[in-house]
Short mmCIF file of C-alpha atoms in Angstrom, two decimals:
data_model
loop_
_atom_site.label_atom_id
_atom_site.label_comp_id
_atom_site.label_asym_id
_atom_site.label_seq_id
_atom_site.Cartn_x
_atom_site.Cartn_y
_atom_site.Cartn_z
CA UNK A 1 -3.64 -96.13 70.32
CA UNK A 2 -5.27 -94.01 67.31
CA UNK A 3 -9.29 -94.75 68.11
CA UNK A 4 -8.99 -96.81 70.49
CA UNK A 5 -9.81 -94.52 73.21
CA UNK A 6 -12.39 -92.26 71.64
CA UNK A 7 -14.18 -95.78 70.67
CA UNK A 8 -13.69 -96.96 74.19
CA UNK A 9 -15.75 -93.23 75.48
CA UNK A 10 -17.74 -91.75 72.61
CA UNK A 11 -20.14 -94.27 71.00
CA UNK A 12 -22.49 -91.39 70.81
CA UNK A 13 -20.28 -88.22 69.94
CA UNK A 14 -21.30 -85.10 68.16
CA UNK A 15 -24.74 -84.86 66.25
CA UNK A 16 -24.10 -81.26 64.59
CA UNK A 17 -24.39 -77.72 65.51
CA UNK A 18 -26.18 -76.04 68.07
CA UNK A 19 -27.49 -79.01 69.87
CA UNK A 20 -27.91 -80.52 72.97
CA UNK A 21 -28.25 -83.91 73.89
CA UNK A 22 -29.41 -86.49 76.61
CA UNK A 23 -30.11 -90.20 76.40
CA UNK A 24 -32.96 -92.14 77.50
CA UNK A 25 -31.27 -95.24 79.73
CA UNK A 26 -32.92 -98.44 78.46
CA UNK A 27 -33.07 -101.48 76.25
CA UNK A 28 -34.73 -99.08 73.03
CA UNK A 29 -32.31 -96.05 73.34
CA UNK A 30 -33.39 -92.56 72.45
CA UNK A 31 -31.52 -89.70 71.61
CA UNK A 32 -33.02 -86.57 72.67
CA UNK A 33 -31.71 -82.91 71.11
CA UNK A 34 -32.08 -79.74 71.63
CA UNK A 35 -32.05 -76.83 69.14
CA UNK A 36 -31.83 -73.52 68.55
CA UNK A 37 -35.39 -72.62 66.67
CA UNK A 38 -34.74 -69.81 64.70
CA UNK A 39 -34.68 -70.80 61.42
CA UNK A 40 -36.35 -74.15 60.54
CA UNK A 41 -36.16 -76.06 64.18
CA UNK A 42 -39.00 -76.39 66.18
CA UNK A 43 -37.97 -77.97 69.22
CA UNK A 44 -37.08 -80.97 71.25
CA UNK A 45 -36.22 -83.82 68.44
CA UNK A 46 -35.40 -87.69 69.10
CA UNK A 47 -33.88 -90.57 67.05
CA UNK A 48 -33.48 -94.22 67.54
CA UNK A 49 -29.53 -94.99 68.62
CA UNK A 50 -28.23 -98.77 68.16
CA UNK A 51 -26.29 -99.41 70.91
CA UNK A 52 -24.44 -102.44 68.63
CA UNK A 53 -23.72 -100.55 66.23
CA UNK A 54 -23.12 -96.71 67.34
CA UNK A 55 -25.47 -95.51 64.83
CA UNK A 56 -28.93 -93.03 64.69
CA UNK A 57 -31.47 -93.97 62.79
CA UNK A 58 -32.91 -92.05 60.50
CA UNK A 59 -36.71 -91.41 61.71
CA UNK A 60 -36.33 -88.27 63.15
CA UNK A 61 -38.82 -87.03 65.34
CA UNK A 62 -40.35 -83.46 66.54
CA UNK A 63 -41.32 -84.53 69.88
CA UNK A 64 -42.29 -81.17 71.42
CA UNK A 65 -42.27 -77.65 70.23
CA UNK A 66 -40.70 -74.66 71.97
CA UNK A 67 -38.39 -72.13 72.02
CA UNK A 68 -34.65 -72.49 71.98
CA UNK A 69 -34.75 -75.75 73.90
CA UNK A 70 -30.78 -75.37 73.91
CA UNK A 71 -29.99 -77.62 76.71
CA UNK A 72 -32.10 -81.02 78.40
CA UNK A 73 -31.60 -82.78 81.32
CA UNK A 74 -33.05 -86.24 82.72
CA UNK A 75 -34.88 -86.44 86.22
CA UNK A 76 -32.41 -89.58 88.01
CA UNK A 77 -35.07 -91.60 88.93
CA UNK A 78 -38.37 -90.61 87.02
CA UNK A 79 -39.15 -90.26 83.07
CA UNK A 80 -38.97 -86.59 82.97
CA UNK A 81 -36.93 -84.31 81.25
CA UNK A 82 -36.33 -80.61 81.68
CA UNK A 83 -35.09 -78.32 78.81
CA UNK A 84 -33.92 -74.68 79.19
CA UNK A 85 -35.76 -71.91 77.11
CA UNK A 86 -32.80 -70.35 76.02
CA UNK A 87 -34.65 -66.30 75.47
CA UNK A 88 -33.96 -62.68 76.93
CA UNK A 89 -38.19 -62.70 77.27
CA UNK A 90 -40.61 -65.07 79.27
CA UNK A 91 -44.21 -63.71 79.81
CA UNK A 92 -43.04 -60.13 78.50
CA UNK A 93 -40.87 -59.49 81.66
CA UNK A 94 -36.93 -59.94 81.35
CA UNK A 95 -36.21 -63.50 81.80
CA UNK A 96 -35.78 -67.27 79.90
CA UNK A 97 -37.70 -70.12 81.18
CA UNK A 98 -37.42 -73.96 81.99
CA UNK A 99 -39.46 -76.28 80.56
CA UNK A 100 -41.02 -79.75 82.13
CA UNK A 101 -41.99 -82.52 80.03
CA UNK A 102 -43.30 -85.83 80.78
CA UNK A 103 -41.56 -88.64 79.36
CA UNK A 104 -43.54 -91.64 77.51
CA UNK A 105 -41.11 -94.46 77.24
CA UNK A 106 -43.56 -96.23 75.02
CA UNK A 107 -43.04 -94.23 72.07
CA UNK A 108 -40.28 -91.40 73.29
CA UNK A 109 -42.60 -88.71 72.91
CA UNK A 110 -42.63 -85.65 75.46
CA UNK A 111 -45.79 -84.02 76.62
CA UNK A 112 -45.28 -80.64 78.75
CA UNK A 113 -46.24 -80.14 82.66
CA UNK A 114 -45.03 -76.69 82.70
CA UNK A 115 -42.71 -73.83 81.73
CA UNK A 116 -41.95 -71.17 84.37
CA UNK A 117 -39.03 -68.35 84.68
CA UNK A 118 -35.53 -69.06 84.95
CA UNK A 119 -34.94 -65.90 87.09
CA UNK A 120 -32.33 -64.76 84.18
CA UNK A 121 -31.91 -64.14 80.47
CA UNK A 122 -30.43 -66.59 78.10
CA UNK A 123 -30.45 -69.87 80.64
CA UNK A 124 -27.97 -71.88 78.82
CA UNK A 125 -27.13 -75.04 81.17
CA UNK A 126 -29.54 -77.31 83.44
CA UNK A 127 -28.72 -80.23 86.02
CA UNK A 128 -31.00 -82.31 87.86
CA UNK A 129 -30.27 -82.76 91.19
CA UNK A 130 -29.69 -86.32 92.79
CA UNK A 131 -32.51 -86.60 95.22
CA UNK A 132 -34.43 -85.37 91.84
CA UNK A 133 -35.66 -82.28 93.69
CA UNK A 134 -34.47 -79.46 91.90
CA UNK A 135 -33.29 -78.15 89.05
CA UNK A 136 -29.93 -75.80 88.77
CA UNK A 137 -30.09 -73.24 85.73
CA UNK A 138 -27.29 -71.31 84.62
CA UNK A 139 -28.66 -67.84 83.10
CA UNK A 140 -25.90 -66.76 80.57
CA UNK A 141 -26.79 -62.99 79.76
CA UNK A 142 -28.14 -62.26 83.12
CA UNK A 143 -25.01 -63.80 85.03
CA UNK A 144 -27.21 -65.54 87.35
CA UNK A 145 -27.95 -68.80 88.67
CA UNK A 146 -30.74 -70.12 90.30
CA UNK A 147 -32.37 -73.27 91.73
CA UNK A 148 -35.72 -74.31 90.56
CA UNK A 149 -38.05 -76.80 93.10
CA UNK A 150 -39.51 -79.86 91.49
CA UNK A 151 -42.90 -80.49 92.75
CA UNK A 152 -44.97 -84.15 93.09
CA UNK A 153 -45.93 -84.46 89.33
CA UNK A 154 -42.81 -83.46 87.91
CA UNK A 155 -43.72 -80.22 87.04
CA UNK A 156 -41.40 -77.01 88.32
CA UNK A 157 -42.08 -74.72 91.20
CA UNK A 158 -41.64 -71.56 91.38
CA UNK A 159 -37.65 -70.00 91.79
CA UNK A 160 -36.74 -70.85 95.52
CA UNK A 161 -32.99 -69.15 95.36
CA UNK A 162 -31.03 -66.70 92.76
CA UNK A 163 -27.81 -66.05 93.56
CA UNK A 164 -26.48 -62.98 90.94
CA UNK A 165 -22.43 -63.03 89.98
CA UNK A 166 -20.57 -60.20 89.39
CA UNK A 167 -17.62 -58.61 87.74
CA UNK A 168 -16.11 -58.18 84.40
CA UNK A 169 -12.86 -59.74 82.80
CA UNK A 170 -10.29 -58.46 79.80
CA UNK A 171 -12.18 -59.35 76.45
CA UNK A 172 -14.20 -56.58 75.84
CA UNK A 173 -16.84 -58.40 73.20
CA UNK A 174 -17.39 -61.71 75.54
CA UNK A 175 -16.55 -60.36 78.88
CA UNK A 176 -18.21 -57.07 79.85
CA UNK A 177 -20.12 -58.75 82.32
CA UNK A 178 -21.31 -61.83 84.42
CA UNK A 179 -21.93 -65.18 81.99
CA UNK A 180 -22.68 -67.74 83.87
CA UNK A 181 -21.92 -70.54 81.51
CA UNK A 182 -23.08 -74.01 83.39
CA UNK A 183 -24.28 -75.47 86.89
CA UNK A 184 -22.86 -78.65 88.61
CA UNK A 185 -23.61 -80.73 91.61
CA UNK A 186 -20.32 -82.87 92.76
CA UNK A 187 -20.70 -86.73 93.53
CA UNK A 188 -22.20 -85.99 97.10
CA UNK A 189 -24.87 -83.32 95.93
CA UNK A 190 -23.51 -81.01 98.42
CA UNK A 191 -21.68 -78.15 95.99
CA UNK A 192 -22.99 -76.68 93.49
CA UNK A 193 -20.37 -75.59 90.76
CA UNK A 194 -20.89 -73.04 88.12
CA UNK A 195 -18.33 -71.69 85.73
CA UNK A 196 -18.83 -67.97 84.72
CA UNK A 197 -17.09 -67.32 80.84
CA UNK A 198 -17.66 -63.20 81.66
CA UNK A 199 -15.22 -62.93 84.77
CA UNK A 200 -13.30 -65.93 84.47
CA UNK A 201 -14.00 -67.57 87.51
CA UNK A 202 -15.69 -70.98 88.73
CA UNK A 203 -17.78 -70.40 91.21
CA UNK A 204 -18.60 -72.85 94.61
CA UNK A 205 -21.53 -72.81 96.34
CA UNK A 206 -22.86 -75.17 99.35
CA UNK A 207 -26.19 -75.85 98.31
CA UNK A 208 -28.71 -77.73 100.51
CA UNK A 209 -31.18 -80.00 98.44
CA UNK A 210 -34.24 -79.86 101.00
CA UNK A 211 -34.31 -76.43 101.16
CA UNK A 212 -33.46 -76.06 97.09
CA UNK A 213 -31.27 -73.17 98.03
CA UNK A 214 -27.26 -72.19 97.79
CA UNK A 215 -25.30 -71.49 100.72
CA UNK A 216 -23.80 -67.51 99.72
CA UNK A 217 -22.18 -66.37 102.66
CA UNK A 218 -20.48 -69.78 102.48
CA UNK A 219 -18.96 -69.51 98.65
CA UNK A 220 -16.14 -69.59 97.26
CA UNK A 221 -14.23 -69.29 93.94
CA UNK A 222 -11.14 -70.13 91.89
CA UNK A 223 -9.95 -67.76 89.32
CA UNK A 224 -9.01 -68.62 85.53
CA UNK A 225 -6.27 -66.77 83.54
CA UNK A 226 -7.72 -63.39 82.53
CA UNK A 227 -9.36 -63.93 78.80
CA UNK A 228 -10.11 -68.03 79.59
CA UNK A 229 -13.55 -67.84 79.40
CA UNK A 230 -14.73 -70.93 81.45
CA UNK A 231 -17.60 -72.46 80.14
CA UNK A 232 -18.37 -75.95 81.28
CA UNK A 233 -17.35 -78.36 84.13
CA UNK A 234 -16.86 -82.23 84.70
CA UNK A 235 -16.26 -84.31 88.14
CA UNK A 236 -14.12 -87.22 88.23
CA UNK A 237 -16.55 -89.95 89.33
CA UNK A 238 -13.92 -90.20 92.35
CA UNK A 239 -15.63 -86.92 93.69
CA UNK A 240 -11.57 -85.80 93.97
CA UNK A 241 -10.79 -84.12 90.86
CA UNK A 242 -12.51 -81.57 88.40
CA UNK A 243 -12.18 -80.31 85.02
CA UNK A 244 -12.94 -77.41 82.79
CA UNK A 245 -13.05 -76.30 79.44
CA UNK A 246 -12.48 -73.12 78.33
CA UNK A 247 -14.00 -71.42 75.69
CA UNK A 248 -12.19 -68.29 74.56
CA UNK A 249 -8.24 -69.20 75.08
CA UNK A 250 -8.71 -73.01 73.90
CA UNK A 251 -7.98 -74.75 77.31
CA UNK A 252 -8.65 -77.37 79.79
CA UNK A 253 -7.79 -76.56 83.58
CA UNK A 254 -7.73 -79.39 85.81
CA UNK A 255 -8.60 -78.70 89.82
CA UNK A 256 -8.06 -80.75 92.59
CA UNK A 257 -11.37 -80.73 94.73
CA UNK A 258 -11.49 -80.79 98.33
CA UNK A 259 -15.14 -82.56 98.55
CA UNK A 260 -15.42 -81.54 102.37
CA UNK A 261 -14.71 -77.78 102.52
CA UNK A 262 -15.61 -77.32 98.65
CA UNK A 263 -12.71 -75.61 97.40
CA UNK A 264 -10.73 -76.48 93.92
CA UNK A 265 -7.05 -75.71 93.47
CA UNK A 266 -5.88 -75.51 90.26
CA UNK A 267 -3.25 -78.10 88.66
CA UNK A 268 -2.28 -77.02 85.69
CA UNK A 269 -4.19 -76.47 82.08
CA UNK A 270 -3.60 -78.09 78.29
CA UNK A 271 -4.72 -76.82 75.12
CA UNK A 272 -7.48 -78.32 73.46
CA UNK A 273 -5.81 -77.69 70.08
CA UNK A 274 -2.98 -80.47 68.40
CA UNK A 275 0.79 -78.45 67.85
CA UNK A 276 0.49 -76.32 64.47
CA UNK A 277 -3.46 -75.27 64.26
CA UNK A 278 -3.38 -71.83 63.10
CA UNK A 279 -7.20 -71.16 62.63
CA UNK A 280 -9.97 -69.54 64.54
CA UNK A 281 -11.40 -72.26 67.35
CA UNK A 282 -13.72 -71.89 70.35
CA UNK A 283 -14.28 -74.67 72.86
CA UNK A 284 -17.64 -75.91 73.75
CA UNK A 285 -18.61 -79.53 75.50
CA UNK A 286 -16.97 -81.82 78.27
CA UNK A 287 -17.32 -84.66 79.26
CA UNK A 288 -15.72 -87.20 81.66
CA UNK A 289 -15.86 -91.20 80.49
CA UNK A 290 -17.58 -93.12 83.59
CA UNK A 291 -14.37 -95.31 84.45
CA UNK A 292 -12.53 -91.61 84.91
CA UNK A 293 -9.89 -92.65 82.59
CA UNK A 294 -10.38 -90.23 79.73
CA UNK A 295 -11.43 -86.91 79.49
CA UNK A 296 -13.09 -85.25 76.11
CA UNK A 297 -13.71 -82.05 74.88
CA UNK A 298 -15.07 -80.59 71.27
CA UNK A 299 -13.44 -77.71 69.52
CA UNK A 300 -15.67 -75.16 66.97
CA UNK A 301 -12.94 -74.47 64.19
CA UNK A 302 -10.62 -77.50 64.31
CA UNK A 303 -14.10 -79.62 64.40
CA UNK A 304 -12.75 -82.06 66.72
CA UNK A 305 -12.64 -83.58 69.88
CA UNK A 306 -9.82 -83.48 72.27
CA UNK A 307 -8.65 -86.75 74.23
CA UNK A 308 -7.07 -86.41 77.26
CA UNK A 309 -5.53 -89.28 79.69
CA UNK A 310 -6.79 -88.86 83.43
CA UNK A 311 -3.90 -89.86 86.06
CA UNK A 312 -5.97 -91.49 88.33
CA UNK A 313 -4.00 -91.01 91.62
CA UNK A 314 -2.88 -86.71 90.91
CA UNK A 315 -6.11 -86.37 88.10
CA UNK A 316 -3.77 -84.69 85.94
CA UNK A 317 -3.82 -84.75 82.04
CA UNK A 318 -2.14 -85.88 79.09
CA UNK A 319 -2.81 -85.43 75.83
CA UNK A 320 -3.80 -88.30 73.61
CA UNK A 321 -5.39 -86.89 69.96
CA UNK A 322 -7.72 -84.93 68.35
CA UNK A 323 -10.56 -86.75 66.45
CA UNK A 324 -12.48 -84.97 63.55
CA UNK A 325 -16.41 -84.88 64.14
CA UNK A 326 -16.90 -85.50 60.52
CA UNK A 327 -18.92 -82.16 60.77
CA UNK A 328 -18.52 -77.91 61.52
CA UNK A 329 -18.67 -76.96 64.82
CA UNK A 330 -19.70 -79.60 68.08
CA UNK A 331 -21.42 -77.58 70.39
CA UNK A 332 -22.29 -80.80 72.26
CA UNK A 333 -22.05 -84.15 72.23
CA UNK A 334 -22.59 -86.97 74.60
CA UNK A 335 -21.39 -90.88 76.08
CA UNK A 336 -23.60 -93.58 74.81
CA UNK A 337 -24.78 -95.51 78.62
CA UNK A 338 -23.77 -98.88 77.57
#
């Protein structure tokens, strides 16, 4: 089984550090990432990606420049694509931003509609919404999360709901506070999920998609082991199961999901790390393969990702392998849409 079902999931897998990625669906794929730009990035950069072969080409583009695009997303239905500006300062007041670019499918390059506040410092994760009407943005520093409207030419309104989190947790350097560490809609676009790495929670929210705004007073939450840090989540494309990956204690906790009251109940969690590792490791990206039988993570230290085998009837785990990167530490990565 060695390969065989990290082939079958990952044709695109990890493309280095720092990065973000999204695909462009269509016959002449492109690979859009998203850096950090502090040293010698600039922005938003593409490659070509041969589907046949699994392969990037090698004519790298810049195809817009700004600041700490650290995370993209793709509109559903239109050719736009929204990138988080991952800063503590936005128009000198306290805040990141979200960027909208407009999407030329001729040549892959990006041309910006807008940038406006994220309502929170560091915004570190972005989702598109199904009906393509919002945008969800996870504010790391800040501990907030907030939904952004998405007006007739693509372009972002300005912050219709924040919600702020609250709380602390046992690690004293990476929990002193709220992190909200990612933002997810389930398979019906009626919960909005967001995992918090600062108070070890997952957070559920009812959120209502023609208003762009969260349902508070109808919330919930699930609690991780103190110290888990919980950093990103995945649905089962069954809308019955979810899954996430936790940063500081090396784990993956799987939930069952109750779709109609939107409440998870825990399952049981795995390490992300194969029997023996010894060495420092944080967790970073997950990501479920469409057919919902694998599950994959990527660990910063063992430089790997995790396989996992999805039980499709209790959406429990097994462990399958690690697979090296071939690189230092896979902050993200991503499944090639063939």
């Amino acid at each position: 089984m060695k390969f065989n079902s990290l082939r079958q999931g990952l044709a695109l897998c990890v493309l280095g550090t720092l990065v973000s990625m999204c695909v462009l669906k269509s016959d002449s794929y492109k690979v859009y990432v998203g850096t950090y730009t502090g040293k010698d990035s600039e922005g938003i950069y593409a490659f070509g990606f041969d589907k046949q072969t699994g392969k990037l080409t090698s004519d790298v583009k810049l195809v817009a420049k700004t600041e700490n695009p650290s995370f993209l997303s793709l509109h559903p239905a239109k050719s736009l694509l929204y990138a988080v500006n991952e800063t503590g300062t936005f128009n000198e007041k306290p805040t990141g931003a979200v960027s909208a670019f407009r999407l030329n499918e001729k040549d892959g390059s990006l041309d910006l509609i807008n940038q406006v506040a994220s309502r929170g410092k560091a915004p570190c994760h972005l989702e598109v919404d199904a009906t393509g009407g919002s945008v969800l943005v996870a504010n790391y520093t800040s501990g907030t999360v907030s939904v952004l409207p998405i007006e007739e030419n693509g372009g972002l309104g300005t912050t219709a709901d924040v919600v702020q989190h609250l709380g602390s947790s046992v690690n004293t350097q990476r929990q002193e506070g709220p992190h909200a560490h990612c933002i997810n809609l389930d398979g019906h676009n009626r919960f909005a999920v967001a995992a918090d790495l600062g108070v070890d929670k997952v957070f559920v929210y009812p959120f209502d998609a023609e208003r762009n705004r969260f349902d508070v007073f109808k919330a919930s939450s699930v609690s991780l082991r103190p110290g888990a840090g919980p950093r990103h989540f995945a649905f089962h494309p069954n809308n019955r199961f979810g899954y996430v990956i936790n940063e500081l204690n090396n784990t993956v906790t799987a939930f069952k999901w109750d779709s109609k009251r939107g409440k998870l109940e825990e399952l049981h969690s795995l390490s992300t790390l194969p029997e023996g590792f010894e060495g420092g490791n944080s967790t970073a990206e997950l990501f479920i393969h469409p057919s919902g039988q694998f599950l994959y993570g990527s660990n910063r230290g063992h430089h790997s990702i995790v396989v996992y085998q999805v039980d499709k009837e209790s959406g429990r785990l097994s462990y399958v392998e690690n697979e090296s990167t071939q690189g230092e530490t896979p902050r993200s990565f991503g499944i090639d849409p063939s």
